[in-house]
Short mmCIF file of C-alpha atoms in Angstrom, two decimals:
data_model
loop_
_atom_site.label_atom_id
_atom_site.label_comp_id
_atom_site.label_asym_id
_atom_site.label_seq_id
_atom_site.Cartn_x
_atom_site.Cartn_y
_atom_site.Cartn_z
CA MET A 1 -3.38 -4.77 -20.32
CA CYS A 2 -0.85 -2.58 -18.72
CA LEU A 3 -1.11 -0.76 -15.49
CA ASN A 4 1.57 1.20 -14.65
CA ILE A 5 2.36 3.19 -11.09
CA VAL A 6 4.96 5.05 -9.61
CA ALA A 7 5.71 4.25 -5.84
CA VAL A 8 7.26 7.80 -4.36
CA GLY A 9 8.23 7.79 -1.10
CA SER A 10 10.00 10.92 1.01
CA ASN A 11 13.69 8.82 0.18
CA LYS A 12 14.80 5.37 -1.72
CA LEU A 13 14.00 3.05 1.19
CA ILE A 14 10.86 4.74 2.29
CA ALA A 15 8.96 4.65 -1.26
CA GLU A 16 10.54 0.76 -1.63
CA GLU A 17 7.88 0.43 1.88
CA VAL A 18 5.33 2.17 -0.02
CA LEU A 19 6.05 -0.21 -3.51
CA ASN A 20 5.42 -3.60 -1.07
CA ALA A 21 2.36 -2.50 0.65
CA VAL A 22 1.14 -1.32 -2.80
CA LYS A 23 1.47 -4.89 -3.74
CA VAL A 24 0.54 -6.50 -0.84
CA ILE A 25 -3.25 -4.18 -2.63
CA ILE A 26 -2.71 -5.15 -5.47
CA GLY A 27 -0.54 -8.57 -6.06
CA ASP A 28 1.21 -8.50 -9.51
CA ILE A 29 -1.65 -6.43 -11.65
CA ALA A 30 0.63 -3.49 -12.70
CA SER A 31 3.91 -2.44 -13.19
CA ILE A 32 4.97 -1.05 -10.52
CA THR A 33 7.93 1.22 -9.99
CA ALA A 34 9.62 2.90 -7.14
CA VAL A 35 11.06 7.38 -7.12
CA THR A 36 11.49 9.86 -4.61
CA THR A 37 9.83 12.69 -4.26
CA ALA A 38 12.19 15.37 -4.70
CA SER A 39 12.04 13.27 -8.80
CA VAL A 40 8.91 13.20 -9.12
CA GLN A 41 8.71 16.44 -11.89
CA ASN A 42 5.86 16.40 -13.12
CA ASP A 43 3.18 12.36 -14.17
CA SER A 44 3.91 11.66 -17.42
CA ALA A 45 5.73 8.46 -15.75
CA GLY A 46 2.21 6.70 -14.12
CA ASP A 47 -1.28 6.37 -14.41
CA PHE A 48 -1.12 6.17 -11.19
CA PHE A 49 1.19 7.85 -8.64
CA ILE A 50 1.19 6.77 -5.07
CA CYS A 51 2.54 7.58 -1.50
CA ALA A 52 1.90 7.83 2.54
CA VAL A 53 0.02 10.68 3.70
CA THR A 54 3.65 12.68 4.47
CA GLN A 55 4.02 13.29 0.79
CA LYS A 56 0.91 14.38 -0.45
CA GLU A 57 1.65 18.10 -0.56
CA PRO A 58 4.58 17.94 -2.48
CA LEU A 59 3.43 15.78 -5.28
CA SER A 60 -0.19 17.36 -4.79
CA LYS A 61 2.14 20.50 -6.78
CA VAL A 62 2.92 18.34 -9.17
CA VAL A 63 1.03 15.19 -9.73
CA SER A 64 -3.28 15.88 -11.39
CA PRO A 65 -5.71 14.59 -8.61
CA GLU A 66 -7.27 11.68 -10.13
CA LYS A 67 -4.09 10.60 -10.23
CA LEU A 68 -2.65 11.11 -7.56
CA ILE A 69 -3.58 8.52 -4.46
CA VAL A 70 -2.18 8.47 -0.84
CA LEU A 71 -2.31 5.01 1.29
CA ASP A 72 -2.41 5.95 4.73
CA LEU A 73 0.81 4.26 6.38
CA ARG A 74 0.77 2.12 9.92
CA PRO A 75 1.99 -0.32 11.85
CA THR A 76 0.53 -3.36 12.51
CA LEU A 77 -1.63 -4.50 15.65
CA GLU A 78 1.07 -7.19 16.36
CA PHE A 79 3.51 -3.55 17.45
CA PHE A 80 0.99 -1.79 19.51
CA VAL A 81 1.04 -4.97 21.46
CA GLN A 82 4.84 -4.81 21.51
CA VAL A 83 4.92 -0.72 22.08
CA SER A 84 2.85 -1.32 25.34
CA ARG A 85 4.79 -3.24 26.82
CA ILE A 86 7.80 -1.46 27.80
CA PRO A 87 7.78 -0.60 30.77
CA ALA A 88 5.75 3.08 33.15
CA GLY A 89 7.96 5.80 32.94
CA GLU A 90 10.42 4.91 30.11
CA THR A 91 11.63 7.38 27.49
CA VAL A 92 10.34 5.63 23.81
CA TYR A 93 12.38 7.42 21.19
CA ILE A 94 10.71 7.14 17.53
CA PHE A 95 13.29 6.85 15.20
CA ASN A 96 11.99 7.84 11.32
CA SER A 97 13.36 10.08 8.22
CA ASN A 98 11.16 12.97 9.43
CA ILE A 99 9.54 13.69 11.55
CA ASN A 100 5.32 14.56 10.62
CA TYR A 101 5.45 10.64 10.27
CA ALA A 102 7.32 11.00 14.16
CA GLN A 103 4.60 12.83 15.25
CA LEU A 104 1.98 11.14 13.29
CA LEU A 105 3.10 7.33 15.23
CA LYS A 106 3.18 9.38 18.27
CA ALA A 107 0.09 10.22 17.75
CA SER A 108 -0.97 7.11 16.93
CA CYS A 109 0.35 5.75 20.49
CA GLU A 110 -2.12 7.63 22.27
CA SER A 111 -5.25 7.38 20.72
CA LEU A 112 -4.22 2.95 21.68
CA ASN A 113 -4.42 4.57 24.71
CA ILE A 114 -0.41 3.47 24.68
CA ARG A 115 0.59 6.96 27.31
CA GLN A 116 3.12 5.25 30.03
CA VAL A 117 5.61 6.34 28.48
CA ASN A 118 7.47 9.49 27.10
CA PHE A 119 7.64 9.69 23.78
CA VAL A 120 10.52 11.25 22.18
CA PRO A 121 11.15 12.19 17.93
CA ILE A 122 14.52 11.68 16.14
CA ALA A 123 13.68 12.67 12.91
CA TYR A 124 17.25 11.62 10.86
CA GLU A 125 16.98 14.25 8.37
CA ASP A 126 15.12 16.78 9.96
CA MET A 127 18.23 17.33 12.63
CA PRO A 128 20.71 17.85 13.37
CA SER A 129 23.66 15.15 13.12
CA GLU A 130 24.44 16.27 16.97
CA GLU A 131 21.12 16.72 17.90
CA VAL A 132 20.39 12.87 16.62
CA ILE A 133 23.18 11.37 17.92
CA SER A 134 23.03 12.53 21.24
CA LYS A 135 19.36 11.07 21.22
CA LEU A 136 20.48 7.49 19.95
CA ARG A 137 23.75 7.73 23.32
CA GLN A 138 20.45 8.25 25.59
CA ALA A 139 18.14 5.50 24.15
CA ARG A 140 17.02 2.53 25.45
CA HIS A 141 14.08 2.54 23.26
CA ILE A 142 13.89 2.62 20.52
CA ILE A 143 10.41 1.85 17.29
CA GLY A 144 9.97 3.16 14.41
CA VAL A 145 8.43 1.03 11.04
CA GLY A 146 10.98 -0.84 7.60
CA LYS A 147 13.78 -1.23 6.97
CA LEU A 148 15.06 2.24 9.14
CA VAL A 149 15.49 1.19 11.69
CA GLU A 150 17.43 -2.34 10.43
CA ARG A 151 21.06 -2.53 8.99
CA GLU A 152 19.78 0.21 6.56
CA VAL A 153 19.68 3.18 8.87
CA LEU A 154 19.38 2.64 12.55
CA LEU A 155 22.13 0.11 12.29
CA SER A 156 23.91 1.10 10.07
CA GLU A 157 27.23 1.87 10.23
CA ARG A 158 26.85 5.75 10.55
CA TYR A 159 24.14 5.55 13.99
CA LYS A 160 25.86 1.83 15.77
CA PRO A 161 28.44 2.89 17.17
CA TYR A 162 26.34 5.50 19.22
CA LEU A 163 23.70 2.91 20.09
CA ARG A 164 23.78 1.49 24.07
CA SER A 165 25.03 -2.05 24.70
CA ASP A 166 21.01 -2.23 26.29
CA VAL A 167 19.14 -0.44 23.53
CA LYS A 168 15.42 -2.70 22.99
CA ILE A 169 14.64 -1.60 19.05
CA ILE A 170 10.79 -2.83 18.08
CA GLY A 171 10.75 -2.40 14.84
CA ASN A 172 7.37 -3.15 11.88
CA THR A 173 7.00 -3.27 8.41
CA ARG A 174 3.63 -0.69 7.65
CA VAL A 175 0.57 -1.85 6.47
CA ALA A 176 -2.08 0.67 4.53
CA THR A 177 -5.18 1.09 6.79
CA MET A 178 -8.35 -1.24 5.00
CA GLN A 179 -9.60 2.12 4.14
CA SER A 180 -6.65 3.32 2.38
CA ALA A 181 -6.75 -0.32 1.18
CA CYS A 182 -9.72 -0.67 -0.20
CA PHE A 183 -9.68 3.35 -2.03
CA LEU A 184 -6.48 1.53 -3.94
CA ILE A 185 -8.61 -0.94 -4.68
CA GLN A 186 -11.53 0.88 -5.75
CA ARG A 187 -9.46 3.44 -8.19
CA VAL A 188 -7.88 0.05 -9.91
CA THR A 189 -11.54 -1.53 -10.60
CA GLU A 190 -12.73 0.89 -12.17
CA TYR A 191 -9.73 1.59 -13.57
CA PHE A 192 -9.41 -1.46 -16.09
CA HIS A 193 -13.18 -1.71 -16.33
CA THR A 194 -12.62 1.96 -18.31
CA LEU A 195 -9.59 0.47 -20.58
CA VAL A 196 -11.76 -3.30 -20.71
CA SER A 197 -15.05 -0.95 -21.55
CA LYS A 198 -12.89 1.02 -24.28
CA LYS A 199 -11.49 -2.21 -25.71
CA ILE A 200 -14.34 -3.75 -26.05
CA ALA A 201 -15.93 -1.54 -27.70
CA GLY A 202 -13.16 -0.80 -30.41
CA LEU A 203 -13.39 -4.93 -30.90
CA VAL A 204 -17.29 -4.46 -31.66
CA ALA A 205 -16.49 -1.73 -34.10
CA ASP A 206 -14.22 -4.08 -35.70
CA LEU A 207 -17.11 -6.74 -35.91
CA LYS A 208 -19.16 -4.51 -37.88
CA GLN A 209 -16.85 -3.38 -40.56
CA VAL A 210 -15.35 -6.78 -41.20
CA ALA A 211 -19.68 -7.79 -42.44
CA THR A 212 -20.67 -7.97 -45.30
CA PRO A 213 -24.40 -5.98 -46.74
CA ASN A 214 -25.41 -9.67 -47.10
CA GLY A 215 -24.96 -10.76 -43.31
CA ASN A 216 -20.95 -12.77 -44.43
CA GLN A 217 -18.19 -12.52 -42.26
CA ASN A 218 -14.31 -12.41 -43.84
CA GLY A 219 -13.68 -15.52 -42.14
CA ASP A 220 -9.94 -15.37 -40.91
CA GLU A 221 -10.36 -11.80 -39.31
CA PHE A 222 -14.19 -12.69 -37.66
CA ILE A 223 -12.00 -15.44 -35.25
CA ARG A 224 -9.11 -12.89 -35.05
CA ILE A 225 -11.50 -10.89 -33.59
CA THR A 226 -13.64 -12.10 -31.22
CA ALA A 227 -10.20 -14.21 -29.77
CA GLU A 228 -9.58 -10.56 -28.87
CA ILE A 229 -12.27 -10.62 -27.44
CA GLU A 230 -11.94 -13.35 -25.66
CA LYS A 231 -8.82 -12.70 -24.52
CA VAL A 232 -9.65 -8.96 -23.03
CA ILE A 233 -12.66 -10.36 -20.32
CA ALA A 234 -10.63 -13.34 -19.65
CA GLU A 235 -7.61 -10.54 -19.10
CA SER A 236 -10.55 -9.00 -16.71
CA ASN A 237 -11.73 -11.76 -14.87
CA HIS A 238 -8.08 -12.28 -14.08
CA ALA A 239 -7.43 -8.41 -12.91
CA SER A 240 -11.17 -9.39 -10.31
CA VAL A 241 -10.02 -12.59 -8.68
CA ALA A 242 -6.78 -11.52 -8.00
CA LEU A 243 -8.24 -7.45 -6.27
CA ARG A 244 -9.96 -9.49 -4.51
CA ASN A 245 -7.65 -11.82 -3.49
CA ASN A 246 -4.81 -9.17 -2.49
CA ILE A 247 -7.87 -7.44 0.22
CA MET A 248 -8.05 -10.79 1.65
CA ARG A 249 -4.67 -9.74 2.10
CA SER A 250 -4.39 -6.83 3.26
CA PHE A 251 -7.24 -7.71 5.48
CA ALA A 252 -4.85 -10.83 7.12
CA ALA A 253 -2.27 -7.70 7.28
CA GLN A 254 -3.11 -5.05 9.67
CA ILE A 255 -2.84 -7.57 12.05
CA SER A 256 0.47 -8.79 11.27
CA TRP A 257 2.63 -8.63 8.29
CA ASN A 258 3.51 -12.62 9.20
CA ILE A 259 0.07 -13.52 8.81
CA VAL A 260 -0.33 -15.26 4.10
CA MET A 261 -3.97 -16.27 3.21
CA GLU A 262 -3.33 -19.34 0.65
CA THR A 263 -6.17 -21.24 -0.39
CA LYS A 264 -8.96 -19.28 -1.67
CA GLU A 265 -11.67 -21.73 0.93
CA GLU A 266 -9.77 -19.20 3.56
CA ASN A 267 -10.53 -16.74 1.83
CA SER A 268 -13.70 -17.38 1.23
CA GLU A 269 -14.27 -17.53 4.42
CA LEU A 270 -12.70 -14.48 6.26
CA SER A 271 -14.30 -12.94 3.25
CA ARG A 272 -17.90 -14.46 4.96
CA GLN A 273 -17.08 -13.18 8.05
CA MET A 274 -15.82 -9.86 7.00
CA SER A 275 -20.24 -9.71 5.87
CA GLU A 276 -21.56 -10.47 8.88
CA SER A 277 -19.29 -8.16 11.21
CA ASP A 278 -19.35 -4.48 11.66
CA GLY A 279 -17.87 -1.09 11.30
CA ASN A 280 -14.73 -0.73 8.93
CA ASN A 281 -15.23 -3.84 7.49
CA GLY A 282 -18.66 -2.97 5.89
CA GLU A 283 -16.30 -1.20 3.50
CA ILE A 284 -13.88 -4.09 2.60
CA VAL A 285 -17.42 -6.21 1.17
CA LYS A 286 -18.61 -2.79 -0.69
CA VAL A 287 -15.43 -2.31 -2.53
CA LEU A 288 -15.64 -6.50 -3.35
CA LYS A 289 -19.43 -6.54 -4.07
CA ASN A 290 -17.97 -3.44 -6.46
CA ILE A 291 -15.62 -5.43 -8.21
CA ASP A 292 -18.09 -8.25 -8.53
CA PHE A 293 -20.52 -5.51 -10.04
CA LEU A 294 -17.96 -4.37 -12.86
CA SER A 295 -16.49 -7.77 -13.74
CA ASP A 296 -20.19 -8.98 -14.76
CA ASN A 297 -20.70 -5.95 -16.31
CA LEU A 298 -17.87 -6.89 -19.12
CA ARG A 299 -19.75 -10.62 -18.95
#
């Protein structure tokens, strides 16, 4: 079974960030490629096109609604804890490629009551170069996400010469919120369920054709078809297990990107804890149950 996913971003770095976020959620059960929004002319290249919130509007013009999935990418809790420790009264510059996400990150910080500092955006693709450089020269505190605040952009030769020697940079890799991760897993589960159902229906039809009027079957052909059915079911079971395990990793990644769930026992324990808790975890448990339900129907 092959699922082709296209991860889309406003630039190549953001596209790769979306790709990595998708991998955390669904693992290796799909083929994923990263492209820029400007390069997408139609939706023929993939089964799903996945982007962050800011790229939904331009992509919706060329990608059909049933193929477009939006991931709400946000920094981990660890990132916000670090930002909250910046002394009151300081000016914190938000470094990003576009102004829309810089404003979203500011709103996210303020929603967590991080209001003791003054947030100022630096959108290097939306602002004149002179303005970007001027703000970088003033900045004592810079926050951002992904590789944008690392050597690929902020610490590249393009901007590094303008940074103060005492500048403090806080960066973190974004991860998908559990709501958007659950939605992606739901869509992928439904895709595999539909694909497997069609394959099994076709194989059952083949079985009926090899049966003779007196009830005997063509032995070799019968064995081949039954082996194909067993293979399809095994692949479906593998995909279901992978999705269950990776939703646990997505849950852990909300706290810190460095957390990795390594054993089935840890996953089972985390699943039990989520089942006993309230809030957004209820959505996670619902998706896990739906994965099991669809998988059971194919056994």
